[in-house]
mmCIF file of C-alpha atoms in Angstrom:
data_model
loop_
_atom_site.group_PDB
_atom_site.id
_atom_site.type_symbol
_atom_site.label_atom_id
_atom_site.label_comp_id
_atom_site.label_asym_id
_atom_site.label_seq_id
_atom_site.Cartn_x
_atom_site.Cartn_y
_atom_site.Cartn_z
ATOM 1 C CA UNK S 1 -14.147 -1.557 -12.055
ATOM 2 C CA UNK S 2 -17.004 -1.088 -9.595
ATOM 3 C CA UNK S 3 -20.402 -0.634 -11.116
ATOM 4 C CA UNK S 4 -22.101 1.581 -8.539
ATOM 5 C CA UNK S 5 -23.246 5.064 -9.369
ATOM 6 C CA UNK S 6 -24.369 8.108 -7.450
ATOM 7 C CA UNK S 7 -26.229 11.106 -8.744
ATOM 8 C CA UNK S 8 -25.857 14.048 -8.505
ATOM 9 C CA UNK S 9 -22.103 14.396 -7.776
ATOM 10 C CA UNK S 10 -22.655 17.879 -6.453
ATOM 11 C CA UNK S 11 -25.900 19.473 -5.161
ATOM 12 C CA UNK S 12 -26.456 22.910 -3.691
ATOM 13 C CA UNK S 13 -29.987 23.483 -2.573
ATOM 14 C CA UNK S 14 -31.940 25.954 -0.430
ATOM 15 C CA UNK S 15 -33.259 25.240 3.127
ATOM 16 C CA UNK S 16 -36.544 23.409 3.335
ATOM 17 C CA UNK S 17 -36.261 21.691 -0.044
ATOM 18 C CA UNK S 18 -36.908 17.943 -0.493
ATOM 19 C CA UNK S 19 -34.024 16.208 -2.000
ATOM 20 C CA UNK S 20 -33.330 12.541 -3.117
ATOM 21 C CA UNK S 21 -29.771 11.228 -3.648
ATOM 22 C CA UNK S 22 -29.616 8.409 -6.056
ATOM 23 C CA UNK S 23 -27.601 5.191 -5.668
ATOM 24 C CA UNK S 24 -27.632 2.402 -8.291
ATOM 25 C CA UNK S 25 -25.459 -0.717 -8.601
ATOM 26 C CA UNK S 26 -25.434 -3.376 -11.408
ATOM 27 C CA UNK S 27 -23.513 -6.053 -9.576
ATOM 28 C CA UNK S 28 -26.629 -7.779 -8.125
ATOM 29 C CA UNK S 29 -25.437 -7.180 -4.574
ATOM 30 C CA UNK S 30 -27.754 -7.635 -1.670
ATOM 31 C CA UNK S 31 -26.105 -5.367 0.863
ATOM 32 C CA UNK S 32 -26.228 -1.660 0.362
ATOM 33 C CA UNK S 33 -25.034 1.070 2.732
ATOM 34 C CA UNK S 34 -25.208 4.878 3.076
ATOM 35 C CA UNK S 35 -22.418 6.755 4.886
ATOM 36 C CA UNK S 36 -22.254 10.472 5.733
ATOM 37 C CA UNK S 37 -18.680 11.918 5.849
ATOM 38 C CA UNK S 38 -17.551 15.556 6.587
ATOM 39 C CA UNK S 39 -14.331 16.665 4.920
ATOM 40 C CA UNK S 40 -11.268 14.857 6.445
ATOM 41 C CA UNK S 41 -13.380 12.944 8.922
ATOM 42 C CA UNK S 42 -14.645 9.404 9.428
ATOM 43 C CA UNK S 43 -17.442 7.710 7.653
ATOM 44 C CA UNK S 44 -20.670 7.380 9.679
ATOM 45 C CA UNK S 45 -23.038 4.623 8.787
ATOM 46 C CA UNK S 46 -26.497 6.158 8.617
ATOM 47 C CA UNK S 47 -28.529 3.394 6.638
ATOM 48 C CA UNK S 48 -28.053 -0.158 5.380
ATOM 49 C CA UNK S 49 -30.091 -2.757 3.669
ATOM 50 C CA UNK S 50 -29.894 -6.510 3.579
ATOM 51 C CA UNK S 51 -31.999 -6.823 0.408
ATOM 52 C CA UNK S 52 -35.265 -5.855 -1.136
ATOM 53 C CA UNK S 53 -37.737 -4.411 1.414
ATOM 54 C CA UNK S 54 -35.085 -4.353 4.111
ATOM 55 C CA UNK S 55 -33.791 -1.180 5.543
ATOM 56 C CA UNK S 56 -31.981 -0.487 8.922
ATOM 57 C CA UNK S 57 -30.755 2.525 10.641
ATOM 58 C CA UNK S 58 -27.047 2.822 11.158
ATOM 59 C CA UNK S 59 -24.964 4.010 14.038
ATOM 60 C CA UNK S 60 -25.353 7.776 13.400
ATOM 61 C CA UNK S 61 -28.868 9.114 13.825
ATOM 62 C CA UNK S 62 -30.020 10.765 10.448
ATOM 63 C CA UNK S 63 -33.176 12.577 9.547
ATOM 64 C CA UNK S 64 -32.945 11.003 6.077
ATOM 65 C CA UNK S 65 -34.940 8.000 4.971
ATOM 66 C CA UNK S 66 -34.224 5.244 2.556
ATOM 67 C CA UNK S 67 -36.092 2.622 0.461
ATOM 68 C CA UNK S 68 -35.147 -0.482 -1.207
ATOM 69 C CA UNK S 69 -37.844 -1.527 -3.739
ATOM 70 C CA UNK S 70 -35.343 -3.045 -6.277
ATOM 71 C CA UNK S 71 -32.168 -4.843 -5.689
ATOM 72 C CA UNK S 72 -30.094 -2.345 -7.648
ATOM 73 C CA UNK S 73 -31.556 0.850 -6.316
ATOM 74 C CA UNK S 74 -31.143 2.526 -2.821
ATOM 75 C CA UNK S 75 -32.193 6.076 -2.849
ATOM 76 C CA UNK S 76 -31.765 8.465 0.183
ATOM 77 C CA UNK S 77 -34.298 11.208 0.809
ATOM 78 C CA UNK S 78 -34.289 14.289 2.950
ATOM 79 C CA UNK S 79 -37.752 15.662 3.276
ATOM 80 C CA UNK S 80 -36.651 19.211 4.415
ATOM 81 C CA UNK S 81 -33.062 19.998 3.923
ATOM 82 C CA UNK S 82 -31.209 22.072 6.523
ATOM 83 C CA UNK S 83 -27.611 23.564 6.601
ATOM 84 C CA UNK S 84 -26.714 20.899 9.184
ATOM 85 C CA UNK S 85 -27.137 18.258 6.352
ATOM 86 C CA UNK S 86 -24.346 19.769 4.395
ATOM 87 C CA UNK S 87 -21.811 16.872 3.974
ATOM 88 C CA UNK S 88 -20.620 14.229 1.617
ATOM 89 C CA UNK S 89 -22.902 11.162 1.154
ATOM 90 C CA UNK S 90 -21.331 7.941 0.083
ATOM 91 C CA UNK S 91 -23.211 4.844 -1.158
ATOM 92 C CA UNK S 92 -21.691 1.377 -1.121
ATOM 93 C CA UNK S 93 -22.655 -2.263 -1.846
ATOM 94 C CA UNK S 94 -21.306 -5.777 -1.249
ATOM 95 C CA UNK S 95 -22.351 -9.342 -1.540
ATOM 96 C CA UNK S 96 -24.362 -10.546 1.504
ATOM 97 C CA UNK S 97 -21.577 -11.374 4.111
ATOM 98 C CA UNK S 98 -19.580 -13.631 2.008
ATOM 99 C CA UNK S 99 -15.909 -13.960 2.885
ATOM 100 C CA UNK S 100 -13.507 -11.511 1.610
ATOM 101 C CA UNK S 101 -16.086 -9.563 -0.473
ATOM 102 C CA UNK S 102 -15.227 -5.881 -0.050
ATOM 103 C CA UNK S 103 -17.707 -3.041 -0.322
ATOM 104 C CA UNK S 104 -17.690 -1.111 -3.558
ATOM 105 C CA UNK S 105 -18.302 2.656 -3.239
ATOM 106 C CA UNK S 106 -19.805 5.130 -5.540
ATOM 107 C CA UNK S 107 -18.128 8.506 -6.221
ATOM 108 C CA UNK S 108 -20.260 10.311 -3.556
ATOM 109 C CA UNK S 109 -22.602 13.338 -3.550
ATOM 110 C CA UNK S 110 -21.341 16.457 -2.045
ATOM 111 C CA UNK S 111 -24.490 18.231 -0.614
ATOM 112 C CA UNK S 112 -24.481 21.824 0.359
ATOM 113 C CA UNK S 113 -27.653 23.244 1.914
ATOM 114 C CA UNK S 114 -27.772 27.103 2.019
ATOM 115 C CA UNK U 1 -21.235 -3.884 19.705
ATOM 116 C CA UNK U 2 -18.585 -3.472 17.096
ATOM 117 C CA UNK U 3 -16.012 -0.657 17.382
ATOM 118 C CA UNK U 4 -12.946 0.301 15.151
ATOM 119 C CA UNK U 5 -10.242 2.618 16.583
ATOM 120 C CA UNK U 6 -7.473 4.454 14.658
ATOM 121 C CA UNK U 7 -5.376 6.437 16.971
ATOM 122 C CA UNK U 8 -3.098 8.207 14.605
ATOM 123 C CA UNK U 9 -4.791 11.243 13.022
ATOM 124 C CA UNK U 10 -1.819 12.002 10.872
ATOM 125 C CA UNK U 11 1.501 10.411 9.872
ATOM 126 C CA UNK U 12 4.386 11.336 7.821
ATOM 127 C CA UNK U 13 6.811 8.996 6.004
ATOM 128 C CA UNK U 14 9.738 9.538 3.721
ATOM 129 C CA UNK U 15 9.435 8.359 0.106
ATOM 130 C CA UNK U 16 10.666 4.739 -0.287
ATOM 131 C CA UNK U 17 10.405 3.863 3.482
ATOM 132 C CA UNK U 18 7.900 1.651 5.045
ATOM 133 C CA UNK U 19 5.043 2.883 7.303
ATOM 134 C CA UNK U 20 2.619 1.221 9.657
ATOM 135 C CA UNK U 21 -0.955 2.464 10.219
ATOM 136 C CA UNK U 22 -2.503 1.280 13.411
ATOM 137 C CA UNK U 23 -5.945 -0.197 13.844
ATOM 138 C CA UNK U 24 -7.634 -1.945 16.730
ATOM 139 C CA UNK U 25 -11.089 -3.402 16.784
ATOM 140 C CA UNK U 26 -13.701 -4.800 19.115
ATOM 141 C CA UNK U 27 -16.448 -7.271 18.527
ATOM 142 C CA UNK U 28 -17.964 -10.219 20.293
ATOM 143 C CA UNK U 29 -18.653 -12.046 16.983
ATOM 144 C CA UNK U 30 -16.158 -14.957 16.210
ATOM 145 C CA UNK U 31 -16.498 -14.407 12.531
ATOM 146 C CA UNK U 32 -15.616 -10.990 11.047
ATOM 147 C CA UNK U 33 -13.686 -9.412 8.395
ATOM 148 C CA UNK U 34 -11.242 -6.483 8.485
ATOM 149 C CA UNK U 35 -10.654 -4.101 5.549
ATOM 150 C CA UNK U 36 -8.459 -1.200 4.615
ATOM 151 C CA UNK U 37 -9.463 1.530 2.309
ATOM 152 C CA UNK U 38 -7.713 4.485 0.934
ATOM 153 C CA UNK U 39 -9.266 7.829 0.215
ATOM 154 C CA UNK U 40 -7.417 10.327 -1.859
ATOM 155 C CA UNK U 41 -8.252 14.017 -1.823
ATOM 156 C CA UNK U 42 -10.609 13.298 -4.816
ATOM 157 C CA UNK U 43 -12.839 11.560 -2.344
ATOM 158 C CA UNK U 44 -13.319 8.113 -3.828
ATOM 159 C CA UNK U 45 -12.865 5.014 -1.504
ATOM 160 C CA UNK U 46 -10.448 2.433 -2.930
ATOM 161 C CA UNK U 47 -10.291 -0.961 -1.372
ATOM 162 C CA UNK U 48 -6.800 -2.115 -0.475
ATOM 163 C CA UNK U 49 -6.755 -5.328 1.461
ATOM 164 C CA UNK U 50 -8.831 -7.809 3.461
ATOM 165 C CA UNK U 51 -8.245 -9.976 6.438
ATOM 166 C CA UNK U 52 -10.717 -12.708 7.657
ATOM 167 C CA UNK U 53 -10.960 -13.644 11.394
ATOM 168 C CA UNK U 54 -10.189 -17.306 10.607
ATOM 169 C CA UNK U 55 -7.413 -16.599 8.125
ATOM 170 C CA UNK U 56 -4.136 -18.200 9.472
ATOM 171 C CA UNK U 57 -1.823 -15.984 7.375
ATOM 172 C CA UNK U 58 -1.479 -12.242 7.187
ATOM 173 C CA UNK U 59 -2.919 -10.830 4.070
ATOM 174 C CA UNK U 60 -0.772 -9.216 1.397
ATOM 175 C CA UNK U 61 -1.448 -7.295 -1.719
ATOM 176 C CA UNK U 62 1.484 -5.910 -3.535
ATOM 177 C CA UNK U 63 3.087 -3.206 -1.370
ATOM 178 C CA UNK U 64 0.246 -3.565 1.354
ATOM 179 C CA UNK U 65 0.310 -6.111 4.044
ATOM 180 C CA UNK U 66 -1.894 -6.512 7.057
ATOM 181 C CA UNK U 67 -0.252 -7.422 10.494
ATOM 182 C CA UNK U 68 -3.089 -9.253 11.985
ATOM 183 C CA UNK U 69 -2.705 -9.974 15.711
ATOM 184 C CA UNK U 70 -6.078 -11.636 16.857
ATOM 185 C CA UNK U 71 -5.361 -11.869 20.528
ATOM 186 C CA UNK U 72 -4.568 -8.166 20.589
ATOM 187 C CA UNK U 73 -7.464 -7.320 18.341
ATOM 188 C CA UNK U 74 -5.194 -5.247 16.024
ATOM 189 C CA UNK U 75 -5.083 -5.164 12.210
ATOM 190 C CA UNK U 76 -2.324 -2.794 11.314
ATOM 191 C CA UNK U 77 -1.612 -1.820 7.726
ATOM 192 C CA UNK U 78 1.979 -1.778 6.505
ATOM 193 C CA UNK U 79 2.911 0.010 3.269
ATOM 194 C CA UNK U 80 6.302 -0.778 2.069
ATOM 195 C CA UNK U 81 8.392 1.450 -0.244
ATOM 196 C CA UNK U 82 6.037 4.494 0.162
ATOM 197 C CA UNK U 83 5.400 6.494 -3.029
ATOM 198 C CA UNK U 84 4.127 10.051 -3.326
ATOM 199 C CA UNK U 85 0.837 8.789 -4.699
ATOM 200 C CA UNK U 86 0.245 7.040 -1.271
ATOM 201 C CA UNK U 87 -0.498 10.391 0.268
ATOM 202 C CA UNK U 88 -4.207 9.952 1.258
ATOM 203 C CA UNK U 89 -6.578 9.244 4.086
ATOM 204 C CA UNK U 90 -6.551 5.573 5.156
ATOM 205 C CA UNK U 91 -9.633 3.874 6.806
ATOM 206 C CA UNK U 92 -9.797 0.581 8.700
ATOM 207 C CA UNK U 93 -13.110 -1.081 8.574
ATOM 208 C CA UNK U 94 -14.851 -4.137 10.038
ATOM 209 C CA UNK U 95 -17.821 -6.277 9.079
ATOM 210 C CA UNK U 96 -19.229 -8.787 11.576
ATOM 211 C CA UNK U 97 -22.124 -11.256 11.407
ATOM 212 C CA UNK U 98 -24.701 -8.449 11.578
ATOM 213 C CA UNK U 99 -23.453 -7.434 8.137
ATOM 214 C CA UNK U 100 -22.930 -3.799 9.212
ATOM 215 C CA UNK U 101 -19.634 -2.299 7.768
ATOM 216 C CA UNK U 102 -18.226 0.288 10.139
ATOM 217 C CA UNK U 103 -15.219 2.538 9.791
ATOM 218 C CA UNK U 104 -12.454 3.937 12.030
ATOM 219 C CA UNK U 105 -11.632 7.589 12.372
ATOM 220 C CA UNK U 106 -9.012 7.454 9.565
ATOM 221 C CA UNK U 107 -5.320 8.245 9.404
ATOM 222 C CA UNK U 108 -3.908 10.943 6.898
ATOM 223 C CA UNK U 109 -0.678 9.787 5.538
ATOM 224 C CA UNK U 110 1.721 12.268 3.894
ATOM 225 C CA UNK U 111 4.616 10.956 1.946
ATOM 226 C CA UNK U 112 7.641 13.368 1.799
ATOM 227 C CA UNK U 113 9.833 13.486 -1.172
#
């Protein structure tokens, strides 16, 4: 059973609002990831982190920002939400590049910006 | 640069038959890992199987096996004895030395009764 949690599961918010999507894991994993996924489409890597105080941009350009102040916590923030940000956001974690360690995923946050 | 390609947007298979989902990859790193995940309509990501670039044998996990052809840079997933519950979207993923975990476009599998 994966111990990685995302809140909220669903969020409907108005344009221009600031939002933070929470992601926490209790497995002590160094690597954490954020993906953006539209329904029925591929997962796009938007941010990842090697560990505390490390954040990197992924392959898909995103207006969101992330922080990694604690190992277990990797929040994603949108300063001013727009309808184009409507999507599902998936958080994942894994041990730092160690053989066959798979990434564990949270349940996702479905964001709708109206 | 890393790249994962899944060329089958959708597949159908009859219940109890086997099905192969294609995945090709590209990386210049000699050390990498290949993964398959299942995503049901509920949206969660379920890990299925892993293959390391130095593994000599193809990985197997129950009804799932990975047909790893290193020279051709392919890592196809084979599902034997398909079940109705196998209907889902399937993603191939790769993690190379940079640690980035990237995914292919996905294949939607529908199992017919």
